[in-house]
Amino acid sequence: IARRITHKNVLRTHDFGEAQGMAFISMEFVRGVTLRELLDHAARPPLSVLLRLTRQLLAGVDAAHRTGVVHRDLKPENVILEPTGLLRIMDFGIARAARARRTEEGEIVGTPGYLAPEQLAGELGDVRSDLYACGTMVYEMLAGRRPFTAITPEELMYRMTSEDPPELLTLAPDTLPELAHAVMRCLTRDPAARWASAAELSDALARI
């Protein structure tokens, strides 16, 4: 399924296999920096750049969803920016099989800060879970921090599943209200209240 995703904003997966008892995946090679590196070492991007990056992210996510693939572990470390400004999403197909569920030790598989509340509760997640992760990344680009912070993973998971995120306009008051509303809608705890698709959210951003 992952090999069927052909889109300029998705890093191409070539093959899966096993060699000497070790599983491997071969992918397209590109040079660039991850969104995590950009967030950690650069100032907040101008609005035009932020919207361009976000719409590229959503285009790649939408292409995968149309192919039947849900990433389920979208995070800045899985997004790479080429020197040309082209955004590419990595690790589609790998994360799809990594069900976000609690282990016997009470841990979860995935990155808690970007997983949707339903994933933290042990559900598999769907396209709206990916949109929660997208909203978290855009929130972080605008506010300089993720919606939820905590000292321990357990506290973080509790807050994400029981609290509403701080209003984006409170942390980044110079954000356009329309953009803040679009991002906050991604972060509602109820999946049914989020955007129905990446394409729908991208269309809303195009009007800003």
mmCIF file with all atom_site columns, C-alpha atoms in Angstrom:
data_model
loop_
_atom_site.group_PDB
_atom_site.id
_atom_site.type_symbol
_atom_site.label_atom_id
_atom_site.label_alt_id
_atom_site.label_comp_id
_atom_site.label_asym_id
_atom_site.label_entity_id
_atom_site.label_seq_id
_atom_site.pdbx_PDB_ins_code
_atom_site.Cartn_x
_atom_site.Cartn_y
_atom_site.Cartn_z
_atom_site.occupancy
_atom_site.B_iso_or_equiv
_atom_site.pdbx_formal_charge
_atom_site.auth_seq_id
_atom_site.auth_comp_id
_atom_site.auth_asym_id
_atom_site.auth_atom_id
_atom_site.pdbx_PDB_model_num
ATOM 1   C CA . ILE A 1 1   ? 0.000   0.000   0.000  1.00 0.00 ? 1   ILE A CA 1
ATOM 2   C CA . ALA A 1 2   ? 2.781   2.454   0.910  1.00 0.00 ? 2   ALA A CA 1
ATOM 3   C CA . ARG A 1 3   ? 4.430   1.909   -2.482 1.00 0.00 ? 3   ARG A CA 1
ATOM 4   C CA . ARG A 1 4   ? 1.235   3.087   -4.194 1.00 0.00 ? 4   ARG A CA 1
ATOM 5   C CA . ILE A 1 5   ? 1.562   6.614   -2.766 1.00 0.00 ? 5   ILE A CA 1
ATOM 6   C CA . THR A 1 6   ? 3.006   8.767   -5.514 1.00 0.00 ? 6   THR A CA 1
ATOM 7   C CA . HIS A 1 7   ? 2.964   12.427  -4.612 1.00 0.00 ? 7   HIS A CA 1
ATOM 8   C CA . LYS A 1 8   ? 5.603   15.139  -4.607 1.00 0.00 ? 8   LYS A CA 1
ATOM 9   C CA . ASN A 1 9   ? 5.055   15.799  -0.892 1.00 0.00 ? 9   ASN A CA 1
ATOM 10  C CA . VAL A 1 10  ? 5.551   12.168  0.151  1.00 0.00 ? 10  VAL A CA 1
ATOM 11  C CA . LEU A 1 11  ? 8.934   10.460  0.260  1.00 0.00 ? 11  LEU A CA 1
ATOM 12  C CA . ARG A 1 12  ? 8.679   7.466   -2.040 1.00 0.00 ? 12  ARG A CA 1
ATOM 13  C CA . THR A 1 13  ? 8.867   3.989   -0.529 1.00 0.00 ? 13  THR A CA 1
ATOM 14  C CA . HIS A 1 14  ? 10.611  1.518   -2.837 1.00 0.00 ? 14  HIS A CA 1
ATOM 15  C CA . ASP A 1 15  ? 10.807  -1.867  -1.186 1.00 0.00 ? 15  ASP A CA 1
ATOM 16  C CA . PHE A 1 16  ? 10.553  -3.928  1.993  1.00 0.00 ? 16  PHE A CA 1
ATOM 17  C CA . GLY A 1 17  ? 12.584  -7.014  2.743  1.00 0.00 ? 17  GLY A CA 1
ATOM 18  C CA . GLU A 1 18  ? 14.750  -8.988  5.099  1.00 0.00 ? 18  GLU A CA 1
ATOM 19  C CA . ALA A 1 19  ? 18.491  -9.542  5.073  1.00 0.00 ? 19  ALA A CA 1
ATOM 20  C CA . GLN A 1 20  ? 20.356  -11.771 7.518  1.00 0.00 ? 20  GLN A CA 1
ATOM 21  C CA . GLY A 1 21  ? 17.384  -11.792 9.856  1.00 0.00 ? 21  GLY A CA 1
ATOM 22  C CA . MET A 1 22  ? 16.912  -8.013  9.872  1.00 0.00 ? 22  MET A CA 1
ATOM 23  C CA . ALA A 1 23  ? 13.906  -6.296  8.312  1.00 0.00 ? 23  ALA A CA 1
ATOM 24  C CA . PHE A 1 24  ? 14.624  -3.276  6.108  1.00 0.00 ? 24  PHE A CA 1
ATOM 25  C CA . ILE A 1 25  ? 12.838  -0.657  4.055  1.00 0.00 ? 25  ILE A CA 1
ATOM 26  C CA . SER A 1 26  ? 14.346  1.219   1.133  1.00 0.00 ? 26  SER A CA 1
ATOM 27  C CA . MET A 1 27  ? 13.161  4.756   0.442  1.00 0.00 ? 27  MET A CA 1
ATOM 28  C CA . GLU A 1 28  ? 13.906  7.663   -1.835 1.00 0.00 ? 28  GLU A CA 1
ATOM 29  C CA . PHE A 1 29  ? 16.970  9.629   -0.693 1.00 0.00 ? 29  PHE A CA 1
ATOM 30  C CA . VAL A 1 30  ? 16.736  13.401  -0.339 1.00 0.00 ? 30  VAL A CA 1
ATOM 31  C CA . ARG A 1 31  ? 18.845  16.088  1.325  1.00 0.00 ? 31  ARG A CA 1
ATOM 32  C CA . GLY A 1 32  ? 17.351  18.660  3.654  1.00 0.00 ? 32  GLY A CA 1
ATOM 33  C CA . VAL A 1 33  ? 16.440  19.441  7.254  1.00 0.00 ? 33  VAL A CA 1
ATOM 34  C CA . THR A 1 34  ? 13.601  18.046  9.289  1.00 0.00 ? 34  THR A CA 1
ATOM 35  C CA . LEU A 1 35  ? 10.812  20.226  10.553 1.00 0.00 ? 35  LEU A CA 1
ATOM 36  C CA . ARG A 1 36  ? 12.093  19.411  14.059 1.00 0.00 ? 36  ARG A CA 1
ATOM 37  C CA . GLU A 1 37  ? 15.451  21.006  13.231 1.00 0.00 ? 37  GLU A CA 1
ATOM 38  C CA . LEU A 1 38  ? 13.654  24.035  11.827 1.00 0.00 ? 38  LEU A CA 1
ATOM 39  C CA . LEU A 1 39  ? 11.477  24.407  14.929 1.00 0.00 ? 39  LEU A CA 1
ATOM 40  C CA . ASP A 1 40  ? 14.453  24.014  17.259 1.00 0.00 ? 40  ASP A CA 1
ATOM 41  C CA . HIS A 1 41  ? 16.840  26.406  15.534 1.00 0.00 ? 41  HIS A CA 1
ATOM 42  C CA . ALA A 1 42  ? 14.822  28.965  13.588 1.00 0.00 ? 42  ALA A CA 1
ATOM 43  C CA . ALA A 1 43  ? 12.425  31.778  14.410 1.00 0.00 ? 43  ALA A CA 1
ATOM 44  C CA . ARG A 1 44  ? 8.739   31.478  13.598 1.00 0.00 ? 44  ARG A CA 1
ATOM 45  C CA . PRO A 1 45  ? 8.365   31.490  9.814  1.00 0.00 ? 45  PRO A CA 1
ATOM 46  C CA . PRO A 1 46  ? 6.466   34.337  8.125  1.00 0.00 ? 46  PRO A CA 1
ATOM 47  C CA . LEU A 1 47  ? 2.769   33.691  7.585  1.00 0.00 ? 47  LEU A CA 1
ATOM 48  C CA . SER A 1 48  ? 3.176   33.118  3.840  1.00 0.00 ? 48  SER A CA 1
ATOM 49  C CA . VAL A 1 49  ? 5.890   30.509  4.431  1.00 0.00 ? 49  VAL A CA 1
ATOM 50  C CA . LEU A 1 50  ? 3.948   28.826  7.229  1.00 0.00 ? 50  LEU A CA 1
ATOM 51  C CA . LEU A 1 51  ? 0.834   28.531  5.082  1.00 0.00 ? 51  LEU A CA 1
ATOM 52  C CA . ARG A 1 52  ? 2.858   27.176  2.162  1.00 0.00 ? 52  ARG A CA 1
ATOM 53  C CA . LEU A 1 53  ? 4.473   24.534  4.367  1.00 0.00 ? 53  LEU A CA 1
ATOM 54  C CA . THR A 1 54  ? 1.148   23.606  5.949  1.00 0.00 ? 54  THR A CA 1
ATOM 55  C CA . ARG A 1 55  ? -0.623  23.212  2.640  1.00 0.00 ? 55  ARG A CA 1
ATOM 56  C CA . GLN A 1 56  ? 2.209   21.008  1.361  1.00 0.00 ? 56  GLN A CA 1
ATOM 57  C CA . LEU A 1 57  ? 1.920   18.890  4.499  1.00 0.00 ? 57  LEU A CA 1
ATOM 58  C CA . LEU A 1 58  ? -1.826  18.545  4.006  1.00 0.00 ? 58  LEU A CA 1
ATOM 59  C CA . ALA A 1 59  ? -1.395  17.710  0.313  1.00 0.00 ? 59  ALA A CA 1
ATOM 60  C CA . GLY A 1 60  ? 0.888   14.814  1.175  1.00 0.00 ? 60  GLY A CA 1
ATOM 61  C CA . VAL A 1 61  ? -1.405  13.606  3.950  1.00 0.00 ? 61  VAL A CA 1
ATOM 62  C CA . ASP A 1 62  ? -4.433  13.824  1.652  1.00 0.00 ? 62  ASP A CA 1
ATOM 63  C CA . ALA A 1 63  ? -2.647  11.830  -1.061 1.00 0.00 ? 63  ALA A CA 1
ATOM 64  C CA . ALA A 1 64  ? -1.906  9.070   1.435  1.00 0.00 ? 64  ALA A CA 1
ATOM 65  C CA . HIS A 1 65  ? -5.444  9.058   2.799  1.00 0.00 ? 65  HIS A CA 1
ATOM 66  C CA . ARG A 1 66  ? -6.842  8.756   -0.716 1.00 0.00 ? 66  ARG A CA 1
ATOM 67  C CA . THR A 1 67  ? -4.650  5.691   -1.156 1.00 0.00 ? 67  THR A CA 1
ATOM 68  C CA . GLY A 1 68  ? -5.971  4.174   2.043  1.00 0.00 ? 68  GLY A CA 1
ATOM 69  C CA . VAL A 1 69  ? -2.938  4.861   4.235  1.00 0.00 ? 69  VAL A CA 1
ATOM 70  C CA . VAL A 1 70  ? -3.144  6.599   7.609  1.00 0.00 ? 70  VAL A CA 1
ATOM 71  C CA . HIS A 1 71  ? 0.261   7.626   8.959  1.00 0.00 ? 71  HIS A CA 1
ATOM 72  C CA . ARG A 1 72  ? -0.629  7.486   12.683 1.00 0.00 ? 72  ARG A CA 1
ATOM 73  C CA . ASP A 1 73  ? 2.745   8.894   13.770 1.00 0.00 ? 73  ASP A CA 1
ATOM 74  C CA . LEU A 1 74  ? 3.040   12.282  12.096 1.00 0.00 ? 74  LEU A CA 1
ATOM 75  C CA . LYS A 1 75  ? 5.552   14.523  13.876 1.00 0.00 ? 75  LYS A CA 1
ATOM 76  C CA . PRO A 1 76  ? 8.226   17.097  12.943 1.00 0.00 ? 76  PRO A CA 1
ATOM 77  C CA . GLU A 1 77  ? 10.879  14.371  12.840 1.00 0.00 ? 77  GLU A CA 1
ATOM 78  C CA . ASN A 1 78  ? 8.958   12.698  10.001 1.00 0.00 ? 78  ASN A CA 1
ATOM 79  C CA . VAL A 1 79  ? 8.788   15.832  7.840  1.00 0.00 ? 79  VAL A CA 1
ATOM 80  C CA . ILE A 1 80  ? 11.791  16.944  5.792  1.00 0.00 ? 80  ILE A CA 1
ATOM 81  C CA . LEU A 1 81  ? 12.292  20.207  3.901  1.00 0.00 ? 81  LEU A CA 1
ATOM 82  C CA . GLU A 1 82  ? 14.459  20.214  0.808  1.00 0.00 ? 82  GLU A CA 1
ATOM 83  C CA . PRO A 1 83  ? 16.637  23.258  -0.032 1.00 0.00 ? 83  PRO A CA 1
ATOM 84  C CA . THR A 1 84  ? 14.117  24.170  -2.746 1.00 0.00 ? 84  THR A CA 1
ATOM 85  C CA . GLY A 1 85  ? 11.374  24.572  -0.134 1.00 0.00 ? 85  GLY A CA 1
ATOM 86  C CA . LEU A 1 86  ? 9.659   21.308  -1.063 1.00 0.00 ? 86  LEU A CA 1
ATOM 87  C CA . LEU A 1 87  ? 8.185   19.542  1.965  1.00 0.00 ? 87  LEU A CA 1
ATOM 88  C CA . ARG A 1 88  ? 8.259   15.741  2.091  1.00 0.00 ? 88  ARG A CA 1
ATOM 89  C CA . ILE A 1 89  ? 6.557   13.391  4.565  1.00 0.00 ? 89  ILE A CA 1
ATOM 90  C CA . MET A 1 90  ? 8.556   10.339  5.598  1.00 0.00 ? 90  MET A CA 1
ATOM 91  C CA . ASP A 1 91  ? 7.753   6.902   7.008  1.00 0.00 ? 91  ASP A CA 1
ATOM 92  C CA . PHE A 1 92  ? 4.323   6.267   5.508  1.00 0.00 ? 92  PHE A CA 1
ATOM 93  C CA . GLY A 1 93  ? 3.618   2.565   5.633  1.00 0.00 ? 93  GLY A CA 1
ATOM 94  C CA . ILE A 1 94  ? 5.838   1.977   8.650  1.00 0.00 ? 94  ILE A CA 1
ATOM 95  C CA . ALA A 1 95  ? 3.624   3.860   11.089 1.00 0.00 ? 95  ALA A CA 1
ATOM 96  C CA . ARG A 1 96  ? 0.447   2.356   9.637  1.00 0.00 ? 96  ARG A CA 1
ATOM 97  C CA . ALA A 1 97  ? 1.241   -1.019  11.175 1.00 0.00 ? 97  ALA A CA 1
ATOM 98  C CA . ALA A 1 98  ? 2.337   0.491   14.489 1.00 0.00 ? 98  ALA A CA 1
ATOM 99  C CA . ARG A 1 99  ? -0.980  0.557   16.306 1.00 0.00 ? 99  ARG A CA 1
ATOM 100 C CA . ALA A 1 100 ? -0.951  3.188   19.063 1.00 0.00 ? 100 ALA A CA 1
ATOM 101 C CA . ARG A 1 101 ? -2.028  1.092   22.006 1.00 0.00 ? 101 ARG A CA 1
ATOM 102 C CA . ARG A 1 102 ? -1.136  0.635   25.635 1.00 0.00 ? 102 ARG A CA 1
ATOM 103 C CA . THR A 1 103 ? 1.316   -2.147  26.388 1.00 0.00 ? 103 THR A CA 1
ATOM 104 C CA . GLU A 1 104 ? 1.198   -4.333  29.474 1.00 0.00 ? 104 GLU A CA 1
ATOM 105 C CA . GLU A 1 105 ? 3.540   -1.847  31.135 1.00 0.00 ? 105 GLU A CA 1
ATOM 106 C CA . GLY A 1 106 ? 1.165   1.026   30.381 1.00 0.00 ? 106 GLY A CA 1
ATOM 107 C CA . GLU A 1 107 ? 3.326   2.483   27.614 1.00 0.00 ? 107 GLU A CA 1
ATOM 108 C CA . ILE A 1 108 ? 2.112   3.476   24.172 1.00 0.00 ? 108 ILE A CA 1
ATOM 109 C CA . VAL A 1 109 ? 3.600   3.011   20.727 1.00 0.00 ? 109 VAL A CA 1
ATOM 110 C CA . GLY A 1 110 ? 4.194   6.346   19.039 1.00 0.00 ? 110 GLY A CA 1
ATOM 111 C CA . THR A 1 111 ? 5.039   9.897   20.074 1.00 0.00 ? 111 THR A CA 1
ATOM 112 C CA . PRO A 1 112 ? 2.582   11.016  22.779 1.00 0.00 ? 112 PRO A CA 1
ATOM 113 C CA . GLY A 1 113 ? 2.932   14.752  22.135 1.00 0.00 ? 113 GLY A CA 1
ATOM 114 C CA . TYR A 1 114 ? 1.496   14.361  18.624 1.00 0.00 ? 114 TYR A CA 1
ATOM 115 C CA . LEU A 1 115 ? -0.847  11.390  19.001 1.00 0.00 ? 115 LEU A CA 1
ATOM 116 C CA . ALA A 1 116 ? -4.562  12.155  19.099 1.00 0.00 ? 116 ALA A CA 1
ATOM 117 C CA . PRO A 1 117 ? -6.450  11.526  22.362 1.00 0.00 ? 117 PRO A CA 1
ATOM 118 C CA . GLU A 1 118 ? -8.255  8.527   20.891 1.00 0.00 ? 118 GLU A CA 1
ATOM 119 C CA . GLN A 1 119 ? -4.891  6.942   20.048 1.00 0.00 ? 119 GLN A CA 1
ATOM 120 C CA . LEU A 1 120 ? -3.670  7.558   23.579 1.00 0.00 ? 120 LEU A CA 1
ATOM 121 C CA . ALA A 1 121 ? -6.834  5.824   24.780 1.00 0.00 ? 121 ALA A CA 1
ATOM 122 C CA . GLY A 1 122 ? -5.857  2.716   22.821 1.00 0.00 ? 122 GLY A CA 1
ATOM 123 C CA . GLU A 1 123 ? -7.849  3.184   19.616 1.00 0.00 ? 123 GLU A CA 1
ATOM 124 C CA . LEU A 1 124 ? -6.254  2.668   16.222 1.00 0.00 ? 124 LEU A CA 1
ATOM 125 C CA . GLY A 1 125 ? -7.074  6.133   14.885 1.00 0.00 ? 125 GLY A CA 1
ATOM 126 C CA . ASP A 1 126 ? -8.106  7.279   11.421 1.00 0.00 ? 126 ASP A CA 1
ATOM 127 C CA . VAL A 1 127 ? -7.625  10.228  9.052  1.00 0.00 ? 127 VAL A CA 1
ATOM 128 C CA . ARG A 1 128 ? -8.822  12.634  11.745 1.00 0.00 ? 128 ARG A CA 1
ATOM 129 C CA . SER A 1 129 ? -6.027  11.403  14.015 1.00 0.00 ? 129 SER A CA 1
ATOM 130 C CA . ASP A 1 130 ? -3.515  12.477  11.369 1.00 0.00 ? 130 ASP A CA 1
ATOM 131 C CA . LEU A 1 131 ? -5.215  15.884  11.236 1.00 0.00 ? 131 LEU A CA 1
ATOM 132 C CA . TYR A 1 132 ? -4.768  16.209  15.007 1.00 0.00 ? 132 TYR A CA 1
ATOM 133 C CA . ALA A 1 133 ? -1.030  15.669  14.499 1.00 0.00 ? 133 ALA A CA 1
ATOM 134 C CA . CYS A 1 134 ? -0.967  18.218  11.661 1.00 0.00 ? 134 CYS A CA 1
ATOM 135 C CA . GLY A 1 135 ? -2.721  20.739  13.875 1.00 0.00 ? 135 GLY A CA 1
ATOM 136 C CA . THR A 1 136 ? -0.218  20.112  16.656 1.00 0.00 ? 136 THR A CA 1
ATOM 137 C CA . MET A 1 137 ? 2.692   20.821  14.314 1.00 0.00 ? 137 MET A CA 1
ATOM 138 C CA . VAL A 1 138 ? 1.159   24.051  13.007 1.00 0.00 ? 138 VAL A CA 1
ATOM 139 C CA . TYR A 1 139 ? 0.326   25.100  16.584 1.00 0.00 ? 139 TYR A CA 1
ATOM 140 C CA . GLU A 1 140 ? 3.978   24.546  17.472 1.00 0.00 ? 140 GLU A CA 1
ATOM 141 C CA . MET A 1 141 ? 5.162   26.601  14.494 1.00 0.00 ? 141 MET A CA 1
ATOM 142 C CA . LEU A 1 142 ? 2.935   29.490  15.568 1.00 0.00 ? 142 LEU A CA 1
ATOM 143 C CA . ALA A 1 143 ? 3.268   29.376  19.365 1.00 0.00 ? 143 ALA A CA 1
ATOM 144 C CA . GLY A 1 144 ? 6.800   28.040  19.713 1.00 0.00 ? 144 GLY A CA 1
ATOM 145 C CA . ARG A 1 145 ? 5.553   25.125  21.833 1.00 0.00 ? 145 ARG A CA 1
ATOM 146 C CA . ARG A 1 146 ? 3.217   22.188  21.607 1.00 0.00 ? 146 ARG A CA 1
ATOM 147 C CA . PRO A 1 147 ? -0.349  22.521  22.940 1.00 0.00 ? 147 PRO A CA 1
ATOM 148 C CA . PHE A 1 148 ? 0.438   20.354  25.956 1.00 0.00 ? 148 PHE A CA 1
ATOM 149 C CA . THR A 1 149 ? 3.585   20.170  28.053 1.00 0.00 ? 149 THR A CA 1
ATOM 150 C CA . ALA A 1 150 ? 4.300   18.078  31.142 1.00 0.00 ? 150 ALA A CA 1
ATOM 151 C CA . ILE A 1 151 ? 7.149   16.770  33.240 1.00 0.00 ? 151 ILE A CA 1
ATOM 152 C CA . THR A 1 152 ? 6.331   13.079  32.823 1.00 0.00 ? 152 THR A CA 1
ATOM 153 C CA . PRO A 1 153 ? 4.813   11.079  29.923 1.00 0.00 ? 153 PRO A CA 1
ATOM 154 C CA . GLU A 1 154 ? 1.982   9.990   32.215 1.00 0.00 ? 154 GLU A CA 1
ATOM 155 C CA . GLU A 1 155 ? 1.090   13.590  33.043 1.00 0.00 ? 155 GLU A CA 1
ATOM 156 C CA . LEU A 1 156 ? 1.263   14.517  29.373 1.00 0.00 ? 156 LEU A CA 1
ATOM 157 C CA . MET A 1 157 ? -1.086  11.706  28.387 1.00 0.00 ? 157 MET A CA 1
ATOM 158 C CA . TYR A 1 158 ? -3.518  12.620  31.153 1.00 0.00 ? 158 TYR A CA 1
ATOM 159 C CA . ARG A 1 159 ? -3.642  16.264  30.095 1.00 0.00 ? 159 ARG A CA 1
ATOM 160 C CA . MET A 1 160 ? -4.083  15.411  26.417 1.00 0.00 ? 160 MET A CA 1
ATOM 161 C CA . THR A 1 161 ? -6.993  13.072  27.092 1.00 0.00 ? 161 THR A CA 1
ATOM 162 C CA . SER A 1 162 ? -8.778  15.168  29.723 1.00 0.00 ? 162 SER A CA 1
ATOM 163 C CA . GLU A 1 163 ? -8.063  18.850  29.000 1.00 0.00 ? 163 GLU A CA 1
ATOM 164 C CA . ASP A 1 164 ? -8.646  21.247  26.127 1.00 0.00 ? 164 ASP A CA 1
ATOM 165 C CA . PRO A 1 165 ? -5.493  22.798  24.652 1.00 0.00 ? 165 PRO A CA 1
ATOM 166 C CA . PRO A 1 166 ? -4.710  26.448  25.475 1.00 0.00 ? 166 PRO A CA 1
ATOM 167 C CA . GLU A 1 167 ? -6.195  28.823  22.939 1.00 0.00 ? 167 GLU A CA 1
ATOM 168 C CA . LEU A 1 168 ? -3.651  29.571  20.249 1.00 0.00 ? 168 LEU A CA 1
ATOM 169 C CA . LEU A 1 169 ? -4.530  33.268  20.276 1.00 0.00 ? 169 LEU A CA 1
ATOM 170 C CA . THR A 1 170 ? -3.572  33.400  23.941 1.00 0.00 ? 170 THR A CA 1
ATOM 171 C CA . LEU A 1 171 ? -0.042  32.142  23.266 1.00 0.00 ? 171 LEU A CA 1
ATOM 172 C CA . ALA A 1 172 ? 0.382   33.775  19.848 1.00 0.00 ? 172 ALA A CA 1
ATOM 173 C CA . PRO A 1 173 ? -1.949  36.823  19.837 1.00 0.00 ? 173 PRO A CA 1
ATOM 174 C CA . ASP A 1 174 ? -0.682  38.048  16.470 1.00 0.00 ? 174 ASP A CA 1
ATOM 175 C CA . THR A 1 175 ? -2.011  34.927  14.724 1.00 0.00 ? 175 THR A CA 1
ATOM 176 C CA . LEU A 1 176 ? -4.824  35.554  12.261 1.00 0.00 ? 176 LEU A CA 1
ATOM 177 C CA . PRO A 1 177 ? -8.096  34.526  13.948 1.00 0.00 ? 177 PRO A CA 1
ATOM 178 C CA . GLU A 1 178 ? -9.135  32.434  10.943 1.00 0.00 ? 178 GLU A CA 1
ATOM 179 C CA . LEU A 1 179 ? -5.874  30.482  11.101 1.00 0.00 ? 179 LEU A CA 1
ATOM 180 C CA . ALA A 1 180 ? -6.109  30.045  14.864 1.00 0.00 ? 180 ALA A CA 1
ATOM 181 C CA . HIS A 1 181 ? -9.663  28.705  14.518 1.00 0.00 ? 181 HIS A CA 1
ATOM 182 C CA . ALA A 1 182 ? -8.595  26.245  11.816 1.00 0.00 ? 182 ALA A CA 1
ATOM 183 C CA . VAL A 1 183 ? -5.756  24.913  13.967 1.00 0.00 ? 183 VAL A CA 1
ATOM 184 C CA . MET A 1 184 ? -7.844  24.674  17.138 1.00 0.00 ? 184 MET A CA 1
ATOM 185 C CA . ARG A 1 185 ? -10.481 22.692  15.264 1.00 0.00 ? 185 ARG A CA 1
ATOM 186 C CA . CYS A 1 186 ? -7.803  20.095  14.513 1.00 0.00 ? 186 CYS A CA 1
ATOM 187 C CA . LEU A 1 187 ? -7.125  19.745  18.238 1.00 0.00 ? 187 LEU A CA 1
ATOM 188 C CA . THR A 1 188 ? -10.596 19.009  19.568 1.00 0.00 ? 188 THR A CA 1
ATOM 189 C CA . ARG A 1 189 ? -10.727 15.850  21.664 1.00 0.00 ? 189 ARG A CA 1
ATOM 190 C CA . ASP A 1 190 ? -13.821 14.651  19.788 1.00 0.00 ? 190 ASP A CA 1
ATOM 191 C CA . PRO A 1 191 ? -12.693 13.346  16.363 1.00 0.00 ? 191 PRO A CA 1
ATOM 192 C CA . ALA A 1 192 ? -16.132 14.080  14.907 1.00 0.00 ? 192 ALA A CA 1
ATOM 193 C CA . ALA A 1 193 ? -15.637 17.811  15.598 1.00 0.00 ? 193 ALA A CA 1
ATOM 194 C CA . ARG A 1 194 ? -12.392 18.008  13.624 1.00 0.00 ? 194 ARG A CA 1
ATOM 195 C CA . TRP A 1 195 ? -12.023 18.683  9.926  1.00 0.00 ? 195 TRP A CA 1
ATOM 196 C CA . ALA A 1 196 ? -13.323 15.758  7.916  1.00 0.00 ? 196 ALA A CA 1
ATOM 197 C CA . SER A 1 197 ? -10.298 15.586  5.622  1.00 0.00 ? 197 SER A CA 1
ATOM 198 C CA . ALA A 1 198 ? -6.949  17.151  4.875  1.00 0.00 ? 198 ALA A CA 1
ATOM 199 C CA . ALA A 1 199 ? -8.400  18.544  1.649  1.00 0.00 ? 199 ALA A CA 1
ATOM 200 C CA . GLU A 1 200 ? -11.179 20.323  3.554  1.00 0.00 ? 200 GLU A CA 1
ATOM 201 C CA . LEU A 1 201 ? -8.662  21.961  5.893  1.00 0.00 ? 201 LEU A CA 1
ATOM 202 C CA . SER A 1 202 ? -6.399  22.918  3.000  1.00 0.00 ? 202 SER A CA 1
ATOM 203 C CA . ASP A 1 203 ? -9.316  24.596  1.228  1.00 0.00 ? 203 ASP A CA 1
ATOM 204 C CA . ALA A 1 204 ? -10.025 26.602  4.385  1.00 0.00 ? 204 ALA A CA 1
ATOM 205 C CA . LEU A 1 205 ? -6.391  27.708  4.603  1.00 0.00 ? 205 LEU A CA 1
ATOM 206 C CA . ALA A 1 206 ? -6.430  28.720  0.941  1.00 0.00 ? 206 ALA A CA 1
ATOM 207 C CA . ARG A 1 207 ? -9.054  31.333  1.788  1.00 0.00 ? 207 ARG A CA 1
ATOM 208 C CA . ILE A 1 208 ? -6.821  32.997  4.409  1.00 0.00 ? 208 ILE A CA 1
#
